[in-house]
mmCIF file of C-alpha atoms in Angstrom:
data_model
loop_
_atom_site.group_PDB
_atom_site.id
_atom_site.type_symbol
_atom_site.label_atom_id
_atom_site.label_comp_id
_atom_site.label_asym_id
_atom_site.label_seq_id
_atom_site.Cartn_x
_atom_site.Cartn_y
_atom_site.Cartn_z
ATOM 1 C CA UNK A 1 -45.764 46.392 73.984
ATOM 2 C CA UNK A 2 -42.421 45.360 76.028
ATOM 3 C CA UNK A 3 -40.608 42.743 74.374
ATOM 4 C CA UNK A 4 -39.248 40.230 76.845
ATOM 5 C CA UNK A 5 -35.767 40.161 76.738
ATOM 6 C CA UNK A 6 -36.015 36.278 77.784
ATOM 7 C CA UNK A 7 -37.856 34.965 74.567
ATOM 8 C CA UNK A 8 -34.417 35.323 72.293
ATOM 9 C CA UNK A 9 -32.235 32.463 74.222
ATOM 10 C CA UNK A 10 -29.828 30.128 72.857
ATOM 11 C CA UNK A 11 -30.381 27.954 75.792
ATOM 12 C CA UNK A 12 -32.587 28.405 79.334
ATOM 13 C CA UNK A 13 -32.581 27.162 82.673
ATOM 14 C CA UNK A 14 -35.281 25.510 84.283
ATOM 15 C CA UNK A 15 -36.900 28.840 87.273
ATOM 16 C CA UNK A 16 -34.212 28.843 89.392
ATOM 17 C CA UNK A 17 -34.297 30.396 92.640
ATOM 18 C CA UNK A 18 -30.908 31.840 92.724
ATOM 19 C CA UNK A 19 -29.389 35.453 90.317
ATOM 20 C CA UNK A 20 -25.719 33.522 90.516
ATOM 21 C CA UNK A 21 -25.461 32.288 87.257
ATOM 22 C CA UNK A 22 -22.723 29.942 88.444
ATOM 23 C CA UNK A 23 -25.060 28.166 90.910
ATOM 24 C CA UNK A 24 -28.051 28.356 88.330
ATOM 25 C CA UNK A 25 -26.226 26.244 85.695
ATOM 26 C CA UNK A 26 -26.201 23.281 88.538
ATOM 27 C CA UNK A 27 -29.951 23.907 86.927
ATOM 28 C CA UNK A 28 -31.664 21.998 84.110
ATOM 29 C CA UNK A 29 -31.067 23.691 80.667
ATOM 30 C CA UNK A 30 -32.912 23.360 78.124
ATOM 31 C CA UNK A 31 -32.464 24.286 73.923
ATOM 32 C CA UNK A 32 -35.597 24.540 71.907
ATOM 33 C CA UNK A 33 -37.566 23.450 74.608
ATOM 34 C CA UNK A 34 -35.099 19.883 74.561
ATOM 35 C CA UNK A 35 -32.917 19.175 77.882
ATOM 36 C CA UNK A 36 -29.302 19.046 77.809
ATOM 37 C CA UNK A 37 -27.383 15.901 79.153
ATOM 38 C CA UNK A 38 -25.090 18.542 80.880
ATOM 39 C CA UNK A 39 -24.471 21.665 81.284
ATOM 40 C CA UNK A 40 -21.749 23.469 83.428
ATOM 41 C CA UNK A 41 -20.781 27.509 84.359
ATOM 42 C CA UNK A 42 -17.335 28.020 85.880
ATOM 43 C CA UNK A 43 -15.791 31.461 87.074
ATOM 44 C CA UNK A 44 -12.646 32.314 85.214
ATOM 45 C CA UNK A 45 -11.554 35.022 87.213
ATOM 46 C CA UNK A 46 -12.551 36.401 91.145
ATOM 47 C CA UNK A 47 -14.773 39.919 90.630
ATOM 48 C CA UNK A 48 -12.844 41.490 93.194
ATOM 49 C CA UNK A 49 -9.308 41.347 91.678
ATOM 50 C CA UNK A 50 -8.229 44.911 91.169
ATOM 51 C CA UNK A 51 -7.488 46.446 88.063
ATOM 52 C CA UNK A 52 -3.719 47.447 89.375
ATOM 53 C CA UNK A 53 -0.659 46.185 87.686
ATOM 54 C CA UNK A 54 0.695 43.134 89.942
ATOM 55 C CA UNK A 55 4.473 41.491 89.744
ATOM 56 C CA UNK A 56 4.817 38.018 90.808
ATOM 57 C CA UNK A 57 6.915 39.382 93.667
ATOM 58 C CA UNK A 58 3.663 40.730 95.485
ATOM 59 C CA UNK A 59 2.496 36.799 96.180
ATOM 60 C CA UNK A 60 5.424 34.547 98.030
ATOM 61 C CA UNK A 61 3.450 32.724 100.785
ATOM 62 C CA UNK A 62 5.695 31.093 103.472
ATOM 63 C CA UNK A 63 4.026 27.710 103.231
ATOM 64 C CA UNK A 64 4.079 27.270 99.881
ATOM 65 C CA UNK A 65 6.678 24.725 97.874
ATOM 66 C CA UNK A 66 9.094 25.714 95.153
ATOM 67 C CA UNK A 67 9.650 21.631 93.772
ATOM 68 C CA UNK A 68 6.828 20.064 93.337
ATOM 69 C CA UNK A 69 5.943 16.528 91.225
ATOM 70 C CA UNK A 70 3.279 15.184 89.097
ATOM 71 C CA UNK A 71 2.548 11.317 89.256
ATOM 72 C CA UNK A 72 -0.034 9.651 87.269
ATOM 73 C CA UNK A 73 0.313 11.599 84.073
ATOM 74 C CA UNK A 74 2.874 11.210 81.487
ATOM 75 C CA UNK A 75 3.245 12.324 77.798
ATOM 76 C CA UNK A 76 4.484 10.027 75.055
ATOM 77 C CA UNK A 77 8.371 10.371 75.610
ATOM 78 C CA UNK A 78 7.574 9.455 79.842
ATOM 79 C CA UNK A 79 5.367 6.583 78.503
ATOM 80 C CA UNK A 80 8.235 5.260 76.149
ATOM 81 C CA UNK A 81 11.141 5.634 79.107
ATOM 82 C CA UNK A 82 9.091 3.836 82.007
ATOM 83 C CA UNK A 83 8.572 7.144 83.850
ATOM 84 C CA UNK A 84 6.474 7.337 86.575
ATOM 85 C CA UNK A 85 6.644 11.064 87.527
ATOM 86 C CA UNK A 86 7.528 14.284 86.488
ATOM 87 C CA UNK A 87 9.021 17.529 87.926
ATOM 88 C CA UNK A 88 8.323 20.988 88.237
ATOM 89 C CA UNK A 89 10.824 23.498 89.735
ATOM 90 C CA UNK A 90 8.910 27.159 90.452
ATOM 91 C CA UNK A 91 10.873 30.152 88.903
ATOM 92 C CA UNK A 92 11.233 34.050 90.043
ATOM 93 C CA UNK A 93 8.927 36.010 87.393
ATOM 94 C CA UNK A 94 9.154 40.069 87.645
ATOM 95 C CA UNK A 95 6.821 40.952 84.818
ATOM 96 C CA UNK A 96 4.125 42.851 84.872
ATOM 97 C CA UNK A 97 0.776 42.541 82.645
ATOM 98 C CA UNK A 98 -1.790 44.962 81.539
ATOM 99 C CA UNK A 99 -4.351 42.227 81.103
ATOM 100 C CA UNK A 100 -6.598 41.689 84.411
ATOM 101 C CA UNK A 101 -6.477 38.122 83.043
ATOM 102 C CA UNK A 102 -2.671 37.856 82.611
ATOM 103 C CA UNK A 103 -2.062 39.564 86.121
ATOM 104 C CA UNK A 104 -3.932 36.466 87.798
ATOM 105 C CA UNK A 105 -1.042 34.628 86.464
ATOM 106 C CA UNK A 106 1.905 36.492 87.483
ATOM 107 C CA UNK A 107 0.625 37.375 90.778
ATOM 108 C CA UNK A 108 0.827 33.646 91.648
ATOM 109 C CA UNK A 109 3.800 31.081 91.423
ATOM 110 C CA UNK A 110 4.724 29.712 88.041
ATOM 111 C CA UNK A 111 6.266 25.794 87.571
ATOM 112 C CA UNK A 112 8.733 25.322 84.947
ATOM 113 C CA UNK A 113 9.135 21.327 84.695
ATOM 114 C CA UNK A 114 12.660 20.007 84.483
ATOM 115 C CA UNK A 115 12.988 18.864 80.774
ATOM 116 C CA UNK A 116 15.923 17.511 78.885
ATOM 117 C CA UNK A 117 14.583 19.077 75.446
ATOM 118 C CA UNK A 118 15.874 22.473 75.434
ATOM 119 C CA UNK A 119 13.364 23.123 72.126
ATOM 120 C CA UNK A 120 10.127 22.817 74.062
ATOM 121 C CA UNK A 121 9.312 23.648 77.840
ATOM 122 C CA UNK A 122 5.794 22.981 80.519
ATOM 123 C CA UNK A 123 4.456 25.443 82.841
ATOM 124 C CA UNK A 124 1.875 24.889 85.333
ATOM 125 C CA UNK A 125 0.206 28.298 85.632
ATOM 126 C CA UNK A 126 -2.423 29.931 87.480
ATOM 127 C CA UNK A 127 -5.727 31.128 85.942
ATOM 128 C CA UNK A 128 -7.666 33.032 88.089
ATOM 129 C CA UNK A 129 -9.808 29.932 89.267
ATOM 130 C CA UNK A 130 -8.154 27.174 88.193
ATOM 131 C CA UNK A 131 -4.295 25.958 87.361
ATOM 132 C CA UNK A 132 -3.815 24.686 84.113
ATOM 133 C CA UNK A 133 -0.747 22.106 83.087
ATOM 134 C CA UNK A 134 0.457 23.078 79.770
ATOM 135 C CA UNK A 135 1.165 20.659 76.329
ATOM 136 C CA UNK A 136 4.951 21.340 75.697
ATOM 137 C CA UNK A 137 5.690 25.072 74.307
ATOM 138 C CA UNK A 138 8.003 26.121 71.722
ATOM 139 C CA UNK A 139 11.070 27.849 72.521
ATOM 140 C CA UNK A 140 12.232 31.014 70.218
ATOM 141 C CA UNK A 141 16.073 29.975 71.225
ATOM 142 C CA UNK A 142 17.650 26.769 72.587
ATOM 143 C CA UNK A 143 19.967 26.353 75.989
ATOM 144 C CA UNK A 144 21.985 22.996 76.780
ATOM 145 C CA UNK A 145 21.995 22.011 80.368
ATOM 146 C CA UNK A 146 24.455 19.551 81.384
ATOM 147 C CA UNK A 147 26.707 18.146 84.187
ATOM 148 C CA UNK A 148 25.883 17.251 87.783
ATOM 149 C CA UNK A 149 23.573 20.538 88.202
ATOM 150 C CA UNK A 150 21.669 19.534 85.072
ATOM 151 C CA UNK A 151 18.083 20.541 87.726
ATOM 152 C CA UNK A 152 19.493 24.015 88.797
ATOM 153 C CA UNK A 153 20.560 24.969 85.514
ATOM 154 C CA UNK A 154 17.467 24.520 83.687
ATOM 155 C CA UNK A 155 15.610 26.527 86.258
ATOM 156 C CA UNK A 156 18.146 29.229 86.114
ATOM 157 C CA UNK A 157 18.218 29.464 82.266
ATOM 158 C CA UNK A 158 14.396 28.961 81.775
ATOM 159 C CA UNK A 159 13.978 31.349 84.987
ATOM 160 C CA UNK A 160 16.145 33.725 82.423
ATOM 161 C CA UNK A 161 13.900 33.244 79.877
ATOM 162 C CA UNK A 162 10.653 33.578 80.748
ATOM 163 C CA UNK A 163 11.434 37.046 82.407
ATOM 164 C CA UNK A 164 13.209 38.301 78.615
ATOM 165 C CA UNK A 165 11.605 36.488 76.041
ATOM 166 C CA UNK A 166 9.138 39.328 74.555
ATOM 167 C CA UNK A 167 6.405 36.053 73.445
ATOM 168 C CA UNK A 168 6.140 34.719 76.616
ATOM 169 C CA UNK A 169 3.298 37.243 77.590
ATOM 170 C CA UNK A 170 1.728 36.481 74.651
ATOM 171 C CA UNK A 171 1.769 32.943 75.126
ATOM 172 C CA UNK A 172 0.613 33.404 78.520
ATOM 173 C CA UNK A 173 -2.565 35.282 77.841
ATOM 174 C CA UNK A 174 -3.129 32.110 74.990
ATOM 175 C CA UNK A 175 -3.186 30.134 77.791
ATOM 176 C CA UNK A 176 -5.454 31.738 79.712
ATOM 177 C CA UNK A 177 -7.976 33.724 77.125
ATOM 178 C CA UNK A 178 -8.251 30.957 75.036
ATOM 179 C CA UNK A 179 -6.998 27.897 76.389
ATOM 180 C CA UNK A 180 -4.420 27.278 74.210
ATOM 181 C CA UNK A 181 -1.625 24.294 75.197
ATOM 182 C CA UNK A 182 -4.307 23.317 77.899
ATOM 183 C CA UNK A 183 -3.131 19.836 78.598
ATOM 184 C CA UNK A 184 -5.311 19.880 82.391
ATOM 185 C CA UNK A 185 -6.737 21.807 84.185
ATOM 186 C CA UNK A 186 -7.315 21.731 88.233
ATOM 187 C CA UNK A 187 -10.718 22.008 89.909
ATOM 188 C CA UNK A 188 -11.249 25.345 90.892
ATOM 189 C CA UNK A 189 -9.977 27.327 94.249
ATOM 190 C CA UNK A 190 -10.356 30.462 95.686
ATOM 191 C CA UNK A 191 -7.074 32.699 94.357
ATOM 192 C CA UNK A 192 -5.999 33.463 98.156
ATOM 193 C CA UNK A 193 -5.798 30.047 98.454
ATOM 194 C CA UNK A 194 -4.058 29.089 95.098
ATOM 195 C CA UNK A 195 -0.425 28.812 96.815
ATOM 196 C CA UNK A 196 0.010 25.317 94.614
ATOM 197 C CA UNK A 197 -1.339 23.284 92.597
ATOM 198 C CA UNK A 198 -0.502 20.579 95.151
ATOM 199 C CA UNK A 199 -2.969 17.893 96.037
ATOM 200 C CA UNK A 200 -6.024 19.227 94.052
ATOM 201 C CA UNK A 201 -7.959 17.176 91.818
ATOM 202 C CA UNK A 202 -7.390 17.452 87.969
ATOM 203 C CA UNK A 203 -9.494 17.173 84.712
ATOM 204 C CA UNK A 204 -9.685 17.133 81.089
ATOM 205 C CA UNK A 205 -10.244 20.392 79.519
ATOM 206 C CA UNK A 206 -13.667 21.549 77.584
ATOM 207 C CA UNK A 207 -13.821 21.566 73.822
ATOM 208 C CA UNK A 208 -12.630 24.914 72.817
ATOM 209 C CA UNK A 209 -15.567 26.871 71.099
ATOM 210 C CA UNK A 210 -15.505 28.736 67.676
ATOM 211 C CA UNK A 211 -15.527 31.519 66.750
ATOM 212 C CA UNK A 212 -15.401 33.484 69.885
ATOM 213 C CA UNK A 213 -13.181 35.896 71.744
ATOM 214 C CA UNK A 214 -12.328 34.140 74.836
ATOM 215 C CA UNK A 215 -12.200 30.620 75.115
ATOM 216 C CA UNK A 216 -10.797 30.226 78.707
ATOM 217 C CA UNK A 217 -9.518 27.394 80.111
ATOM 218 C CA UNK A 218 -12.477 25.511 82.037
ATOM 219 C CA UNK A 219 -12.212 21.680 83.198
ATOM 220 C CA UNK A 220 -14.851 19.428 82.444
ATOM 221 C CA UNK A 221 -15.765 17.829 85.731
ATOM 222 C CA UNK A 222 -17.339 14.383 83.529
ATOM 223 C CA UNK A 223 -13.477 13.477 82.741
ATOM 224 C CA UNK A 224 -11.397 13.932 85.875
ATOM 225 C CA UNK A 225 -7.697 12.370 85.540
ATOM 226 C CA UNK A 226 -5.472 10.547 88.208
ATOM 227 C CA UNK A 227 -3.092 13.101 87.996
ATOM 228 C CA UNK A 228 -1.536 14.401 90.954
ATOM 229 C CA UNK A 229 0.833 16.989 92.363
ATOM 230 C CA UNK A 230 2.967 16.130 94.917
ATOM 231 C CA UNK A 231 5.487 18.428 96.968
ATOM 232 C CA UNK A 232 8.825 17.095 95.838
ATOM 233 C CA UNK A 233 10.114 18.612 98.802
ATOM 234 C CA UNK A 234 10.712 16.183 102.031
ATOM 235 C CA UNK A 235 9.645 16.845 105.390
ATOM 236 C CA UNK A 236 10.055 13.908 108.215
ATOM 237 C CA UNK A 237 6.563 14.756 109.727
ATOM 238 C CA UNK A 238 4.552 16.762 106.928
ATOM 239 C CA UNK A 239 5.811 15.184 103.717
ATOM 240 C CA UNK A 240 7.900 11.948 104.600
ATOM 241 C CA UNK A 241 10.427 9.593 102.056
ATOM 242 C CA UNK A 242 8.549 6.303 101.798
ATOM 243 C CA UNK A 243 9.967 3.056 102.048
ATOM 244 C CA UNK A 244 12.639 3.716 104.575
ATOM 245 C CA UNK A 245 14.244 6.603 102.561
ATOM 246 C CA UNK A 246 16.121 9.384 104.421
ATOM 247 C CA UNK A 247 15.245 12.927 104.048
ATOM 248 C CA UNK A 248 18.194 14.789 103.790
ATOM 249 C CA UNK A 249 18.930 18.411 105.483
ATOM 250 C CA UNK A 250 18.617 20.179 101.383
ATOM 251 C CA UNK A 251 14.707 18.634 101.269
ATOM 252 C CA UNK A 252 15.430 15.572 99.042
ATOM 253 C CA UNK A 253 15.088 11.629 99.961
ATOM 254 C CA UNK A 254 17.798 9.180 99.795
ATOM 255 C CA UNK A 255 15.802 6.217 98.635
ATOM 256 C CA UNK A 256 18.259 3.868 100.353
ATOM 257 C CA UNK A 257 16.292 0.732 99.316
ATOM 258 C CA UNK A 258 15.626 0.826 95.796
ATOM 259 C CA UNK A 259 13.020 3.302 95.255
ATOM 260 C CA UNK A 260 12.850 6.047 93.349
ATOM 261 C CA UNK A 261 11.008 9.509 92.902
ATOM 262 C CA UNK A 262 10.916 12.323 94.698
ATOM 263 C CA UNK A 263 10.086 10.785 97.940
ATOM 264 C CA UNK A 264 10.817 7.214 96.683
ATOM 265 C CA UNK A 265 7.407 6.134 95.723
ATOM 266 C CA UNK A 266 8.244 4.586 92.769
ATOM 267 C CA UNK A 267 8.473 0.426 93.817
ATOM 268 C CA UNK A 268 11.594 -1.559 91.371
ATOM 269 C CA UNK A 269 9.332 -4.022 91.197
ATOM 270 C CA UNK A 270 10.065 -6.471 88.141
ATOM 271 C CA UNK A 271 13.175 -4.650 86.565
ATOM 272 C CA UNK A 272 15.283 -7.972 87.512
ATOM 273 C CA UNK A 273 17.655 -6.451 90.325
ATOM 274 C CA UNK A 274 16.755 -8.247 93.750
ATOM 275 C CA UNK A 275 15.820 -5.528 96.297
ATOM 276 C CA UNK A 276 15.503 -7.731 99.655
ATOM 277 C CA UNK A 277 13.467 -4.486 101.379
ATOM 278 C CA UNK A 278 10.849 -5.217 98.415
ATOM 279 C CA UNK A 279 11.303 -9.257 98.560
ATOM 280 C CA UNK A 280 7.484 -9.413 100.775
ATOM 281 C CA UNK A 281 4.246 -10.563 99.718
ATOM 282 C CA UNK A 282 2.689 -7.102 99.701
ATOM 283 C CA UNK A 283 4.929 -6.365 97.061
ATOM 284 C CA UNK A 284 4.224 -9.778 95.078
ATOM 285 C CA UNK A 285 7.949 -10.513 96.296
ATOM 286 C CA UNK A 286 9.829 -8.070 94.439
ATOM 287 C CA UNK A 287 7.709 -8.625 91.440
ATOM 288 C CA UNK A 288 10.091 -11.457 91.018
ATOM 289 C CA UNK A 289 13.102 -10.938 90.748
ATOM 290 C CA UNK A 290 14.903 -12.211 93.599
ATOM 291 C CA UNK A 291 14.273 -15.817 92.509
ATOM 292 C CA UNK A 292 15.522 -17.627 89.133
ATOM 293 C CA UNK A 293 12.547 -18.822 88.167
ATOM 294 C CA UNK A 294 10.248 -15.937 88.384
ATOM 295 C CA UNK A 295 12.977 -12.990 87.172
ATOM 296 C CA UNK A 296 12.432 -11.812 84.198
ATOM 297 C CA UNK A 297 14.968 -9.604 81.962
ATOM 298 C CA UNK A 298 18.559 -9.272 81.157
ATOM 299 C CA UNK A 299 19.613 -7.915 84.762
ATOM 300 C CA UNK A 300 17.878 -11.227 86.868
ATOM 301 C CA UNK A 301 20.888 -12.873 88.797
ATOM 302 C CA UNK A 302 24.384 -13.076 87.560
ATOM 303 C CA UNK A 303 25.396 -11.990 83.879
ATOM 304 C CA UNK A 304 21.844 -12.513 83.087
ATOM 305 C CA UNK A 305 21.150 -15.602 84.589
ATOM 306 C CA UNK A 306 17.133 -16.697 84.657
ATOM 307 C CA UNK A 307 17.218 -20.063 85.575
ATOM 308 C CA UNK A 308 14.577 -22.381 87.061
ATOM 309 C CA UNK A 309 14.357 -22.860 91.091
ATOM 310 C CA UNK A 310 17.092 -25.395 90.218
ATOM 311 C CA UNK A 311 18.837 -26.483 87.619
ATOM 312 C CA UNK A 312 16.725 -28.955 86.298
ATOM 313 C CA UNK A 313 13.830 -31.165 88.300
ATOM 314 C CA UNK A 314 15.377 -34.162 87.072
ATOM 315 C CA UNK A 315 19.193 -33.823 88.180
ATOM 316 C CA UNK A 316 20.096 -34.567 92.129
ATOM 317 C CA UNK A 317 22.099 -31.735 91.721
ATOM 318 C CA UNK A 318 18.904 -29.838 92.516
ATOM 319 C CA UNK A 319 19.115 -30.982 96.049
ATOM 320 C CA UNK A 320 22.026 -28.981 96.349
ATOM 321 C CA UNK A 321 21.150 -26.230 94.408
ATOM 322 C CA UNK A 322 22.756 -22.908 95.587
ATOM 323 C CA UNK A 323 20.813 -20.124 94.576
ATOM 324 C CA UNK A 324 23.284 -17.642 95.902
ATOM 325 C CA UNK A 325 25.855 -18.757 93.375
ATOM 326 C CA UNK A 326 23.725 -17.822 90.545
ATOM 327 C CA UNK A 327 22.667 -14.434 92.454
ATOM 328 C CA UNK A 328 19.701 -15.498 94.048
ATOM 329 C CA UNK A 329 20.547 -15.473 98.012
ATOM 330 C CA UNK A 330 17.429 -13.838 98.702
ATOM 331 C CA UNK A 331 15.301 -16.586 96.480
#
């Protein structure tokens, strides 16, 4: 008698009419005969990626961008300084890999984000079907980056490090074998297309498994995030400064009215400094701040002046009530 090799399952699909596992586990599954809530099969890596050492220098698409900036996510330290986005600078890499896994990685460009601890640094990396944004890293030695070129520094002295540093390998294939410092991780994209991780949509990873070899780096589509990579780079047609900024001949905005971010997209709104461009009601007027009685905080007006819309309803005085003397011209 032929034993069928189907009747010792951990879990089963409903008959599917498909061999692609990946398109079967859009199937119901079922354990001990009970249906699962969800179930989900992701490629780590494309089948035909050959077996051939690769060096980052192989993959630099023309198209692609070297700055690029993540809004919507923060970790605690952004949280605690009021910052709305973060940046990522790509760096050179000429390492090779003997892992097929590994190779996906270096074959591709690799972020570095600009960081002013120089204990810890973030990569966003490529996987092999997805990018993955990583928790901060330890460093084996420490760099100080200061002075005016504080951005091109780090990149130069992390760029120096991850092509030296004999753990970074290691620490690479954690990140991609067993999804290690995971923080997100993209939807997933054909590698000829992986140029960026710019404008793709981003999730919360899986709960690693234990006990097992691998544990790669998979999203789990039921908790997608707001995160979002931008190209930090401007471009007056493609990639434009908001809110009147200038886009300078080196690729970065002059955010000329108060903005900030990499193409100004951050609104002062509320931080008690009047910015007339920003005094409208789509932008609830400023959030406030160019009138006494609505400022709030120890910059509003003159040496900290919050006052009511005049000095005081019951005085005449309010009848002549300059608003510009107490900084409030734009009130």
């Amino acid at each position: 008698q032929i034993e069928d090799p189907c009747e010792n399952f951990v879990a089963r699909s409903e008959a599917t009419k498909t061999f692609d596992v990946v398109e079967a586990g859009r199937a119901q599954w079922y354990v001990d005969g009970v249906p699962l809530d969800y179930t989900q099969m992701s490629k780590v890596l494309e089948s035909s990626r050959e077996c051939d050492e690769v060096s980052y220098r192989s993959f630099q698409p023309d198209n692609s961008c070297d700055i690029i900036d993540l809004v919507g996510h923060s970790d605690d330290t952004e949280a605690a300084m009021g910052m709305g986005s973060m940046q990522f600078y790509e760096v050179a890499l000429d390492r090779t890999e003997s892992t097929v896994f590994a190779r996906a990685a270096l074959s591709h460009p690799i972020f570095v984000r600009e960081s002013s601890d120089p204990t810890t640094y973030t990569i966003v990396v490529f996987t092999g079907r997805q990018w993955v944004l990583s928790k901060a890293i330890a460093r084996n030695s420490t760099f100080e980056a200061i002075g005016p070129n504080f951005a091109s520094a780090t990149k130069t002295m992390m760029t120096e490090y991850l092509n030296t540093d004999d753990s970074f390998l290691s620490t690479l294939q954690s990140i991609i074998e067993r999804g290690e410092y995971a923080d997100l991780i993209s939807e997933t994209v054909e590698e000829t297309a992986a140029i960026s991780p710019v404008g793709l949509q981003w999730y919360s990873p899986h709960e690693k498994e234990e006990n097992v070899r691998y544990n790669f780096p998979v999203e789990d589509l039921t908790r997608p995030e707001q995160a979002l990579f931008n190209c930090a780079r401007c471009d007056d047609s493609a990639n434009p400064c908001l809110y009147e900024g200038i886009c300078r001949p080196d690729g970065f905005c002059d955010c000329i009215q108060g903005g900030s971010g990499a193409l100004c997209q951050d609104t002062p709104l509320g931080d008690g400094i009047c910015n007339p461009y920003f005094n409208r009601e789509e932008f609830g007027w400023d959030g406030g701040d160019c009138c006494g009685g609505s400022c709030v905080g120890s910059n509003c007006g003159f040496a900290g002046h919050s006052l009511p819309f005049g000095f005081d309803s019951q005085s005449a005085t309010v009848e002549t009530y300059d608003a510009a003397s107490f900084g409030y011209e734009f009130c």
